[in-house]
Short mmCIF file of C-alpha atoms and ligand atoms in Angstrom, two decimals:
data_model
loop_
_atom_site.label_atom_id
_atom_site.label_comp_id
_atom_site.label_asym_id
_atom_site.label_seq_id
_atom_site.Cartn_x
_atom_site.Cartn_y
_atom_site.Cartn_z
CA MET A 971 91.86 -46.02 -130.34
CA MET A 972 90.95 -45.66 -126.68
CA PRO A 973 87.37 -46.67 -126.00
CA THR A 974 85.09 -43.80 -125.06
CA ARG A 975 83.12 -43.79 -121.84
CA LEU A 976 80.03 -44.56 -123.88
CA THR A 977 81.48 -47.69 -125.49
CA ILE A 978 82.74 -48.95 -122.13
CA PHE A 979 79.23 -48.46 -120.75
CA ALA A 980 77.76 -50.32 -123.71
CA VAL A 981 80.19 -53.20 -123.20
CA LEU A 982 79.35 -53.38 -119.49
CA LEU A 983 75.64 -53.25 -120.21
CA GLY A 984 76.02 -55.97 -122.80
CA THR A 985 77.88 -58.17 -120.34
CA ALA A 986 75.32 -57.55 -117.60
CA SER A 987 72.34 -58.36 -119.77
CA LEU A 988 74.13 -61.44 -121.04
CA ALA A 989 74.78 -62.62 -117.50
CA MET A 990 71.16 -61.99 -116.53
CA ALA A 991 69.87 -63.88 -119.52
CA LYS A 992 72.07 -66.82 -118.61
CA ALA A 993 71.14 -66.78 -114.93
CA ASP A 994 67.49 -66.95 -115.97
CA LYS A 995 68.19 -70.28 -117.54
CA PRO A 996 71.33 -71.71 -116.02
CA ASN A 997 73.79 -73.81 -117.91
CA LEU A 998 73.98 -77.47 -116.99
CA VAL A 999 77.10 -79.61 -116.86
CA ILE A 1000 76.71 -83.31 -116.09
CA VAL A 1001 79.90 -85.27 -115.56
CA LEU A 1002 79.01 -88.94 -115.64
CA THR A 1003 81.61 -91.60 -114.92
CA ASP A 1004 81.24 -95.28 -115.73
CA ASP A 1005 81.36 -98.07 -113.14
CA GLN A 1006 83.07 -95.89 -110.52
CA GLY A 1007 82.69 -97.24 -106.98
CA TYR A 1008 80.83 -95.38 -104.24
CA ALA A 1009 84.00 -95.18 -102.15
CA ASP A 1010 86.26 -94.13 -105.03
CA VAL A 1011 86.01 -90.38 -104.52
CA GLY A 1012 87.60 -88.39 -101.73
CA PHE A 1013 84.25 -87.01 -100.61
CA ASN A 1014 83.11 -90.55 -99.83
CA GLY A 1015 86.27 -91.43 -97.96
CA CYS A 1016 88.63 -92.70 -100.65
CA THR A 1017 92.22 -92.69 -99.37
CA ASP A 1018 94.34 -94.24 -102.12
CA ILE A 1019 93.09 -92.16 -105.09
CA PRO A 1020 93.14 -88.38 -104.55
CA THR A 1021 90.21 -86.70 -106.33
CA PRO A 1022 90.63 -83.03 -105.32
CA ASN A 1023 88.73 -81.62 -108.29
CA ILE A 1024 85.72 -83.88 -107.94
CA ASP A 1025 85.77 -83.25 -104.19
CA ARG A 1026 85.70 -79.52 -104.78
CA ILE A 1027 82.26 -79.85 -106.44
CA ALA A 1028 80.95 -81.44 -103.24
CA ALA A 1029 82.77 -78.93 -101.03
CA GLU A 1030 81.43 -75.93 -102.94
CA GLY A 1031 77.99 -77.47 -103.19
CA VAL A 1032 76.33 -80.64 -102.01
CA ARG A 1033 77.43 -84.18 -101.40
CA PHE A 1034 74.52 -86.59 -101.72
CA SER A 1035 75.22 -89.41 -99.27
CA ASP A 1036 72.20 -91.32 -100.55
CA GLY A 1037 72.39 -90.48 -104.25
CA TYR A 1038 71.06 -93.19 -106.55
CA VAL A 1039 70.84 -94.10 -110.18
CA SER A 1040 67.77 -95.82 -111.62
CA PHE A 1041 69.51 -99.02 -112.74
CA PRO A 1042 72.69 -100.91 -111.84
CA VAL A 1043 74.18 -101.05 -115.36
CA CYS A 1044 75.06 -98.46 -117.98
CA GLY A 1045 72.32 -98.31 -120.61
CA PRO A 1046 69.10 -98.21 -118.59
CA SER A 1047 70.74 -95.91 -116.00
CA ARG A 1048 71.59 -93.41 -118.74
CA ALA A 1049 68.12 -93.67 -120.29
CA GLY A 1050 66.67 -92.76 -116.89
CA LEU A 1051 69.09 -89.89 -116.36
CA LEU A 1052 68.47 -88.45 -119.82
CA THR A 1053 64.66 -88.65 -119.67
CA GLY A 1054 63.99 -88.05 -115.97
CA ARG A 1055 61.67 -91.06 -116.06
CA TYR A 1056 62.05 -94.61 -114.84
CA GLN A 1057 63.34 -96.17 -118.05
CA ASP A 1058 61.19 -99.29 -117.60
CA ARG A 1059 58.18 -97.06 -118.31
CA PHE A 1060 59.29 -97.21 -121.94
CA GLY A 1061 60.85 -100.67 -122.03
CA PHE A 1062 64.53 -99.65 -121.78
CA THR A 1063 65.05 -102.47 -119.31
CA THR A 1064 68.51 -103.71 -120.27
CA ASN A 1065 71.69 -102.69 -122.10
CA PRO A 1066 70.66 -102.25 -125.72
CA THR A 1067 72.24 -104.03 -128.66
CA ILE A 1068 74.84 -101.98 -130.56
CA ASP A 1069 73.21 -103.11 -133.85
CA PRO A 1070 73.25 -100.07 -136.16
CA ALA A 1071 70.31 -101.50 -138.12
CA ASN A 1072 67.96 -101.73 -135.14
CA PRO A 1073 65.75 -98.63 -134.84
CA GLU A 1074 64.05 -99.96 -131.68
CA ALA A 1075 67.27 -100.08 -129.66
CA GLY A 1076 67.30 -96.71 -127.96
CA ILE A 1077 65.02 -94.27 -126.17
CA PRO A 1078 61.67 -94.53 -128.02
CA LEU A 1079 61.10 -91.55 -130.28
CA ASP A 1080 57.98 -90.50 -128.38
CA GLU A 1081 60.01 -90.13 -125.16
CA LYS A 1082 61.93 -86.87 -124.87
CA ASN A 1083 65.49 -86.73 -123.61
CA MET A 1084 67.06 -83.77 -121.85
CA ALA A 1085 68.48 -82.18 -125.00
CA GLU A 1086 65.14 -82.46 -126.80
CA VAL A 1087 63.29 -80.92 -123.86
CA LEU A 1088 65.79 -78.09 -123.38
CA LYS A 1089 66.02 -77.16 -127.07
CA PRO A 1090 62.79 -75.12 -127.20
CA ALA A 1091 64.09 -73.20 -124.14
CA GLY A 1092 67.05 -72.08 -126.23
CA TYR A 1093 69.67 -74.47 -124.95
CA SER A 1094 72.61 -75.62 -127.03
CA SER A 1095 73.53 -79.16 -126.03
CA ALA A 1096 76.56 -81.39 -126.39
CA ILE A 1097 77.20 -85.02 -125.59
CA ILE A 1098 80.87 -85.77 -125.27
CA GLY A 1099 81.88 -89.39 -124.66
CA LYS A 1100 79.73 -92.46 -124.40
CA TRP A 1101 76.26 -92.46 -125.94
CA HIS A 1102 74.94 -96.05 -125.68
CA MET A 1103 71.40 -94.81 -126.40
CA GLY A 1104 71.13 -96.53 -129.78
CA SER A 1105 73.37 -96.92 -132.83
CA HIS A 1106 70.68 -96.61 -135.52
CA GLU A 1107 70.63 -93.23 -137.21
CA VAL A 1108 67.25 -92.34 -135.69
CA HIS A 1109 68.96 -92.44 -132.30
CA HIS A 1110 72.09 -90.55 -133.29
CA PRO A 1111 72.61 -87.76 -130.74
CA LEU A 1112 72.21 -85.09 -133.42
CA ASN A 1113 68.86 -86.63 -134.33
CA ARG A 1114 67.89 -86.66 -130.64
CA GLY A 1115 68.12 -83.02 -129.71
CA PHE A 1116 71.87 -82.59 -129.29
CA ASP A 1117 73.70 -79.93 -131.31
CA HIS A 1118 77.15 -81.44 -130.86
CA PHE A 1119 78.46 -84.97 -130.51
CA PHE A 1120 81.99 -86.13 -129.97
CA GLY A 1121 82.66 -89.65 -128.82
CA PHE A 1122 81.33 -93.09 -129.58
CA LEU A 1123 77.89 -94.64 -129.97
CA SER A 1124 78.56 -97.94 -128.22
CA GLY A 1125 78.62 -98.91 -124.55
CA GLY A 1126 82.37 -98.85 -124.05
CA HIS A 1127 85.64 -98.06 -125.77
CA ASN A 1128 89.34 -98.68 -125.76
CA TYR A 1129 91.41 -95.79 -124.46
CA PHE A 1130 94.35 -95.69 -126.89
CA PRO A 1131 93.55 -94.14 -130.28
CA SER A 1132 96.26 -96.30 -131.85
CA GLU A 1133 93.80 -99.18 -131.35
CA TYR A 1134 90.96 -97.51 -133.29
CA THR A 1135 91.44 -99.66 -136.39
CA ILE A 1136 87.76 -100.13 -137.28
CA ASN A 1137 86.23 -97.34 -139.28
CA ASP A 1138 82.59 -97.86 -138.48
CA LEU A 1139 80.10 -100.16 -136.74
CA SER A 1140 79.21 -101.55 -140.19
CA GLU A 1141 82.69 -103.14 -140.27
CA VAL A 1142 82.33 -104.95 -136.95
CA THR A 1143 82.73 -108.74 -137.28
CA GLY A 1144 82.63 -109.83 -133.66
CA GLN A 1145 81.56 -108.95 -130.14
CA TRP A 1146 83.37 -106.01 -128.50
CA GLU A 1147 85.01 -104.91 -131.77
CA TRP A 1148 83.00 -101.70 -131.40
CA TYR A 1149 85.46 -100.79 -128.65
CA ARG A 1150 87.95 -100.11 -131.44
CA THR A 1151 85.93 -97.95 -133.81
CA ARG A 1152 87.17 -94.51 -134.77
CA LEU A 1153 85.56 -91.68 -132.83
CA VAL A 1154 82.62 -89.71 -134.17
CA LYS A 1155 82.43 -85.93 -134.42
CA ASP A 1156 78.84 -85.02 -135.13
CA TYR A 1157 78.11 -87.42 -138.04
CA GLU A 1158 81.71 -88.02 -139.19
CA ARG A 1159 84.26 -90.62 -138.22
CA VAL A 1160 87.43 -88.72 -137.37
CA ASP A 1161 91.04 -89.25 -136.38
CA VAL A 1162 91.95 -87.55 -133.13
CA GLU A 1163 94.84 -85.71 -131.54
CA GLY A 1164 96.13 -87.17 -128.31
CA ASP A 1165 97.20 -90.50 -126.87
CA TYR A 1166 94.49 -91.19 -124.29
CA LEU A 1167 90.71 -91.13 -124.68
CA THR A 1168 89.82 -89.59 -121.31
CA ASP A 1169 92.10 -86.61 -122.00
CA ILE A 1170 90.73 -86.32 -125.53
CA LEU A 1171 87.17 -86.14 -124.17
CA THR A 1172 88.25 -83.50 -121.65
CA ASP A 1173 89.85 -81.47 -124.46
CA ALA A 1174 86.55 -81.55 -126.34
CA ALA A 1175 84.58 -80.57 -123.22
CA VAL A 1176 86.84 -77.59 -122.49
CA ALA A 1177 86.62 -76.50 -126.14
CA PHE A 1178 82.83 -76.67 -125.91
CA VAL A 1179 82.73 -74.50 -122.77
CA ASP A 1180 85.17 -72.05 -124.39
CA ALA A 1181 83.00 -71.85 -127.49
CA LYS A 1182 79.74 -71.44 -125.60
CA ALA A 1183 81.05 -68.88 -123.12
CA ALA A 1184 80.64 -66.10 -125.67
CA ASP A 1185 77.22 -67.33 -126.78
CA ASP A 1186 74.07 -65.73 -125.40
CA ARG A 1187 72.29 -69.09 -125.30
CA PRO A 1188 72.41 -71.32 -122.23
CA PHE A 1189 74.17 -74.63 -122.74
CA MET A 1190 73.98 -78.19 -121.57
CA LEU A 1191 77.12 -80.32 -121.52
CA TYR A 1192 76.72 -84.04 -120.96
CA LEU A 1193 80.28 -85.23 -120.42
CA ALA A 1194 79.95 -89.00 -120.30
CA TYR A 1195 83.40 -90.40 -119.63
CA ASN A 1196 83.65 -94.16 -120.17
CA ALA A 1197 86.37 -94.27 -117.52
CA PRO A 1198 86.88 -96.15 -115.27
CA HIS A 1199 84.94 -98.85 -117.16
CA THR A 1200 87.04 -101.72 -118.54
CA PRO A 1201 89.33 -102.21 -120.42
CA LEU A 1202 91.72 -101.13 -117.69
CA GLN A 1203 94.09 -98.95 -119.70
CA SER A 1204 96.10 -95.92 -118.68
CA THR A 1205 99.27 -94.09 -119.59
CA GLU A 1206 102.50 -93.69 -117.67
CA LYS A 1207 101.59 -90.08 -116.87
CA TYR A 1208 98.76 -91.29 -114.63
CA LEU A 1209 100.12 -94.71 -113.64
CA SER A 1210 103.23 -93.08 -112.19
CA ARG A 1211 101.05 -91.30 -109.61
CA PHE A 1212 100.20 -94.67 -108.07
CA ASP A 1213 103.48 -96.50 -107.63
CA HIS A 1214 102.38 -97.12 -104.04
CA ILE A 1215 99.46 -99.32 -105.15
CA GLU A 1216 100.75 -102.87 -105.56
CA ASP A 1217 97.72 -104.49 -107.12
CA SER A 1218 98.14 -103.77 -110.81
CA LYS A 1219 94.40 -103.69 -111.56
CA ARG A 1220 93.72 -101.24 -108.71
CA ARG A 1221 96.74 -99.21 -109.81
CA THR A 1222 95.42 -98.87 -113.35
CA TYR A 1223 91.92 -98.13 -112.08
CA ALA A 1224 93.34 -95.43 -109.82
CA ALA A 1225 95.21 -93.92 -112.76
CA MET A 1226 91.99 -93.85 -114.79
CA VAL A 1227 90.04 -92.16 -111.99
CA SER A 1228 92.87 -89.68 -111.46
CA CYS A 1229 92.75 -88.73 -115.13
CA VAL A 1230 88.99 -88.14 -114.86
CA ASP A 1231 89.67 -85.95 -111.83
CA ASP A 1232 92.18 -83.90 -113.83
CA GLY A 1233 89.52 -83.58 -116.51
CA VAL A 1234 86.90 -82.37 -114.05
CA GLY A 1235 89.45 -79.82 -112.85
CA ARG A 1236 90.04 -78.55 -116.37
CA VAL A 1237 86.32 -78.25 -117.12
CA MET A 1238 85.71 -76.42 -113.83
CA ASP A 1239 88.67 -74.13 -114.56
CA ALA A 1240 87.10 -73.29 -117.90
CA LEU A 1241 83.81 -72.37 -116.19
CA ARG A 1242 85.71 -70.18 -113.71
CA ARG A 1243 87.86 -68.58 -116.40
CA HIS A 1244 84.70 -67.48 -118.21
CA GLY A 1245 82.95 -66.35 -115.04
CA LEU A 1246 80.25 -68.96 -115.52
CA GLU A 1247 80.26 -70.75 -112.17
CA GLU A 1248 77.29 -68.81 -110.81
CA ASP A 1249 75.36 -69.48 -114.00
CA THR A 1250 76.04 -73.18 -114.14
CA LEU A 1251 74.75 -76.21 -112.28
CA VAL A 1252 77.33 -78.96 -112.19
CA PHE A 1253 76.46 -82.54 -111.37
CA PHE A 1254 78.98 -85.31 -110.86
CA LEU A 1255 77.91 -88.95 -110.57
CA SER A 1256 78.66 -92.49 -111.67
CA ASP A 1257 76.21 -94.39 -113.89
CA ASN A 1258 76.14 -97.39 -111.55
CA GLY A 1259 78.11 -98.89 -108.71
CA GLY A 1260 81.65 -100.17 -109.02
CA ALA A 1261 82.01 -103.37 -111.04
CA SER A 1262 83.70 -106.57 -109.92
CA ASN A 1263 86.01 -106.51 -112.96
CA ASN A 1264 87.59 -103.05 -112.65
CA ALA A 1265 89.07 -103.11 -109.10
CA SER A 1266 86.62 -100.44 -107.92
CA ASP A 1267 85.55 -100.06 -104.30
CA ASN A 1268 81.98 -99.61 -103.09
CA GLY A 1269 83.05 -99.31 -99.45
CA ILE A 1270 80.62 -100.83 -96.99
CA LEU A 1271 77.84 -101.09 -99.57
CA ASN A 1272 76.56 -104.54 -100.45
CA LYS A 1273 77.55 -105.88 -103.90
CA GLY A 1274 78.04 -103.65 -106.94
CA LYS A 1275 77.29 -103.18 -110.62
CA GLY A 1276 74.36 -105.31 -111.72
CA SER A 1277 72.80 -105.63 -108.28
CA LEU A 1278 69.81 -103.91 -106.72
CA PHE A 1279 71.59 -103.94 -103.37
CA GLU A 1280 73.09 -100.59 -102.41
CA GLY A 1281 76.45 -101.23 -104.10
CA GLY A 1282 74.77 -101.41 -107.49
CA VAL A 1283 72.63 -98.30 -107.37
CA ARG A 1284 74.01 -95.92 -104.73
CA VAL A 1285 76.78 -93.93 -106.39
CA PRO A 1286 79.20 -91.07 -105.81
CA PHE A 1287 76.95 -88.07 -106.42
CA ALA A 1288 77.58 -84.35 -105.90
CA MET A 1289 76.45 -81.03 -107.34
CA GLN A 1290 77.27 -77.36 -107.10
CA TRP A 1291 75.61 -74.13 -108.14
CA LYS A 1292 77.77 -71.40 -106.79
CA GLY A 1293 75.91 -68.43 -105.33
CA THR A 1294 72.58 -70.27 -105.24
CA VAL A 1295 73.14 -73.55 -103.42
CA PRO A 1296 74.90 -73.05 -100.06
CA PRO A 1297 78.29 -74.80 -100.04
CA GLY A 1298 79.46 -77.64 -97.85
CA GLN A 1299 76.17 -79.46 -97.53
CA VAL A 1300 75.72 -83.16 -96.99
CA TYR A 1301 72.23 -84.00 -98.17
CA ALA A 1302 71.09 -87.31 -96.70
CA HIS A 1303 67.55 -87.81 -98.01
CA PRO A 1304 67.49 -90.10 -101.04
CA VAL A 1305 67.84 -88.43 -104.42
CA ILE A 1306 68.14 -90.05 -107.84
CA SER A 1307 69.77 -89.28 -111.19
CA LEU A 1308 66.26 -88.66 -112.58
CA ASP A 1309 66.18 -85.49 -110.46
CA ILE A 1310 68.72 -83.80 -112.73
CA MET A 1311 66.01 -83.62 -115.40
CA GLY A 1312 63.43 -82.58 -112.78
CA THR A 1313 65.70 -79.77 -111.66
CA ILE A 1314 66.83 -78.39 -115.01
CA THR A 1315 63.35 -78.43 -116.57
CA ALA A 1316 62.01 -76.46 -113.60
CA LEU A 1317 64.85 -73.93 -113.86
CA ALA A 1318 64.59 -73.62 -117.63
CA GLY A 1319 60.83 -73.22 -117.45
CA VAL A 1320 60.02 -76.16 -119.69
CA ARG A 1321 57.43 -78.78 -118.92
CA ALA A 1322 57.43 -82.48 -119.60
CA ALA A 1323 54.59 -83.84 -121.70
CA GLU A 1324 51.49 -84.30 -119.57
CA GLU A 1325 51.05 -87.93 -120.56
CA LYS A 1326 54.67 -88.67 -119.71
CA PRO A 1327 55.26 -87.08 -116.31
CA LEU A 1328 58.76 -87.01 -114.88
CA ASP A 1329 59.71 -89.25 -111.99
CA GLY A 1330 62.56 -86.88 -111.15
CA VAL A 1331 61.83 -83.78 -109.07
CA ASN A 1332 63.28 -80.30 -108.81
CA LEU A 1333 65.92 -80.51 -106.07
CA MET A 1334 66.42 -76.77 -105.70
CA PRO A 1335 63.80 -76.13 -102.95
CA TYR A 1336 65.42 -78.88 -100.87
CA LEU A 1337 68.99 -77.72 -101.42
CA THR A 1338 68.27 -74.06 -100.68
CA GLY A 1339 66.30 -74.88 -97.53
CA GLN A 1340 62.93 -73.68 -98.86
CA ASP A 1341 61.46 -77.15 -98.43
CA SER A 1342 62.42 -79.23 -95.42
CA GLY A 1343 60.51 -82.25 -96.69
CA VAL A 1344 61.87 -85.11 -98.73
CA PRO A 1345 62.20 -85.13 -102.52
CA HIS A 1346 60.84 -88.69 -102.78
CA GLU A 1347 58.46 -90.65 -100.59
CA GLN A 1348 59.93 -93.73 -102.24
CA LEU A 1349 62.28 -94.79 -104.99
CA PHE A 1350 61.90 -97.94 -107.08
CA TRP A 1351 64.17 -100.18 -109.14
CA ARG A 1352 63.41 -103.10 -111.42
CA LYS A 1353 65.59 -105.71 -113.12
CA PHE A 1354 63.04 -106.97 -115.61
CA THR A 1355 65.22 -109.64 -117.23
CA HIS A 1356 66.03 -111.17 -113.82
CA ASP A 1357 62.62 -110.65 -112.22
CA GLY A 1358 64.14 -108.37 -109.62
CA ILE A 1359 62.47 -105.40 -107.95
CA SER A 1360 63.26 -103.05 -105.09
CA ILE A 1361 61.88 -100.09 -103.18
CA ARG A 1362 63.37 -97.64 -100.71
CA GLN A 1363 60.84 -95.84 -98.54
CA GLY A 1364 62.35 -93.68 -95.84
CA ASN A 1365 65.07 -95.86 -94.41
CA LEU A 1366 63.34 -99.13 -95.23
CA LYS A 1367 64.55 -100.99 -98.28
CA LEU A 1368 62.91 -104.06 -99.71
CA VAL A 1369 64.97 -105.98 -102.28
CA ALA A 1370 64.45 -108.93 -104.56
CA ASP A 1371 67.67 -108.87 -106.57
CA GLY A 1372 66.35 -111.55 -108.93
CA LYS A 1373 63.90 -114.44 -109.28
CA ARG A 1374 61.65 -112.92 -106.71
CA LYS A 1375 59.03 -115.67 -106.94
CA GLN A 1376 61.60 -118.35 -106.03
CA ASN A 1377 63.99 -116.38 -103.84
CA GLY A 1378 61.61 -113.92 -102.22
CA TYR A 1379 62.57 -110.57 -100.73
CA LYS A 1380 64.87 -109.13 -98.12
CA LEU A 1381 64.06 -106.14 -95.94
CA PHE A 1382 66.61 -103.77 -94.43
CA ASP A 1383 66.59 -100.68 -92.24
CA LEU A 1384 69.28 -98.47 -93.76
CA SER A 1385 69.27 -96.12 -90.76
CA GLU A 1386 71.21 -98.76 -88.84
CA ASP A 1387 72.26 -101.20 -91.55
CA ILE A 1388 73.72 -99.53 -94.65
CA PRO A 1389 75.58 -102.76 -95.60
CA GLU A 1390 72.23 -104.63 -95.83
CA LYS A 1391 73.32 -107.48 -93.57
CA LYS A 1392 70.39 -107.84 -91.18
CA ASP A 1393 67.36 -109.13 -93.05
CA LEU A 1394 64.18 -108.00 -91.25
CA PHE A 1395 61.75 -109.67 -93.65
CA ALA A 1396 60.59 -112.37 -91.22
CA LYS A 1397 60.51 -109.95 -88.29
CA GLU A 1398 58.50 -107.24 -90.02
CA PRO A 1399 55.99 -109.08 -92.26
CA GLU A 1400 53.46 -106.26 -92.30
CA LYS A 1401 55.99 -103.62 -93.41
CA ALA A 1402 57.34 -106.02 -96.02
CA ARG A 1403 53.86 -106.78 -97.32
CA ARG A 1404 53.07 -103.08 -97.79
CA LEU A 1405 56.31 -102.50 -99.68
CA ILE A 1406 55.73 -105.55 -101.91
CA GLU A 1407 52.29 -104.16 -102.71
CA GLN A 1408 53.81 -100.85 -103.73
CA CYS A 1409 56.34 -102.60 -105.95
CA ASP A 1410 53.56 -104.61 -107.58
CA THR A 1411 51.52 -101.48 -108.24
CA TRP A 1412 54.54 -99.68 -109.72
CA ASN A 1413 55.32 -102.75 -111.83
CA THR A 1414 51.93 -102.50 -113.54
CA GLU A 1415 52.99 -99.09 -114.93
CA LEU A 1416 56.08 -100.54 -116.67
CA LYS A 1417 56.76 -102.14 -120.02
CA ALA A 1418 58.62 -105.26 -121.09
CA THR A 1419 61.96 -105.02 -122.95
CA ILE A 1420 61.66 -103.46 -126.40
CA PHE A 1421 65.02 -104.47 -127.94
CA PRO A 1422 67.59 -107.30 -127.97
CA THR A 1423 70.13 -107.12 -125.17
CA LEU A 1424 73.77 -106.27 -125.74
CA MET A 1425 75.11 -109.56 -124.38
CA GLU A 1426 72.88 -111.87 -126.40
CA ASP A 1427 72.60 -110.20 -129.80
CA THR A 1428 74.83 -111.37 -132.67
CA TRP A 1429 73.87 -108.79 -135.29
CA TRP A 1430 77.33 -108.80 -136.93
CA GLU A 1431 76.78 -112.41 -138.08
CA ARG A 1432 73.98 -111.37 -140.43
CA1 LIG B 286 78.38 -98.35 -116.20
#
């Protein structure tokens, strides 16, 4: 039967009101990569690994030249991103143990993560990929605000499903065996279709967008690829794109990044196919700087993963919100992963608990030109277990990468010294003193570590 004019009108009206409802509270997609170097995306000058899909996010939105994460390794960085608060405020100072019997190892239950905060605003949330925010059931994503989980609880994973020979964390008998556990869908261990984890995660992300496109609720997708974290594993499909790279580690790394880029392209295609681009903020970033063991490249930045120098905490970082954020911007004032929470809570109209204020801010006024000021007067970092601390204020950066009482601090002016080579500490004692004071004051607001660290715990020997 041909539709009458009335039914067509009703369909159009339905679509329009749906679109308006969604625009009120935009969807959020966060694509987080793992240990990807600052210079390993086209928009930061990468030449040997094409990343056209990731670059398109920056081209159609904003490239953050000075985009930071709140910690130079996986776990604490993700705890900051997911809460919008410096994770040391609640003692998440190091990579947590994977011990499934430890209820302390995770984001404390009185701290709210993004999914928990967005739930009352009507959001449906998914985490696809790496969780690493606790393996005890109290920290399971579905018990922490998420509606969907597909991936793995631990801090890393092998890429070939043929290697997933361990059913569950309870069967682990040695360190790193959790890299070979079967994947989890919601609460169940499942076998998966496909031969390569990164593609499998992309499949799940596209399926989520497809499923949510018809829903009248806004959604949040946290797509946490573990690529290009070690183990360096790829398939011929991606390796064959990089025959020109002789170094076999770099070649495999390039293949892994290229697969992520394909995945980003497929997720963005899904948003476009459903007409959701103007209703969806998309963030792309890495959880910390490139690591020394995965052949990543941080460009001119000093050091990498694990360090409070720029190479550890300044990451490839871009966002787009088509129709709202003007395209083609390079935003040079410092921003931090915590701002994703600051932005989405402001847009969704939800407030953080008064006693636990966000450190992240709403970036929208800065990206739309309403506010010509800076999002942050200063940013801080702390490496509690190494007695390291750092602050960036304007272009000045003070760093004690570890053992600050013995080794002291270094001071750099990033406006002329991005590689942090010219230490100004002795030349500018007054500036250094003021920054040290600020670090000390901030430090008094922070807690000590609340759980055993990943590298030292031996829970499987119990
Ligand atoms: Ca990482």
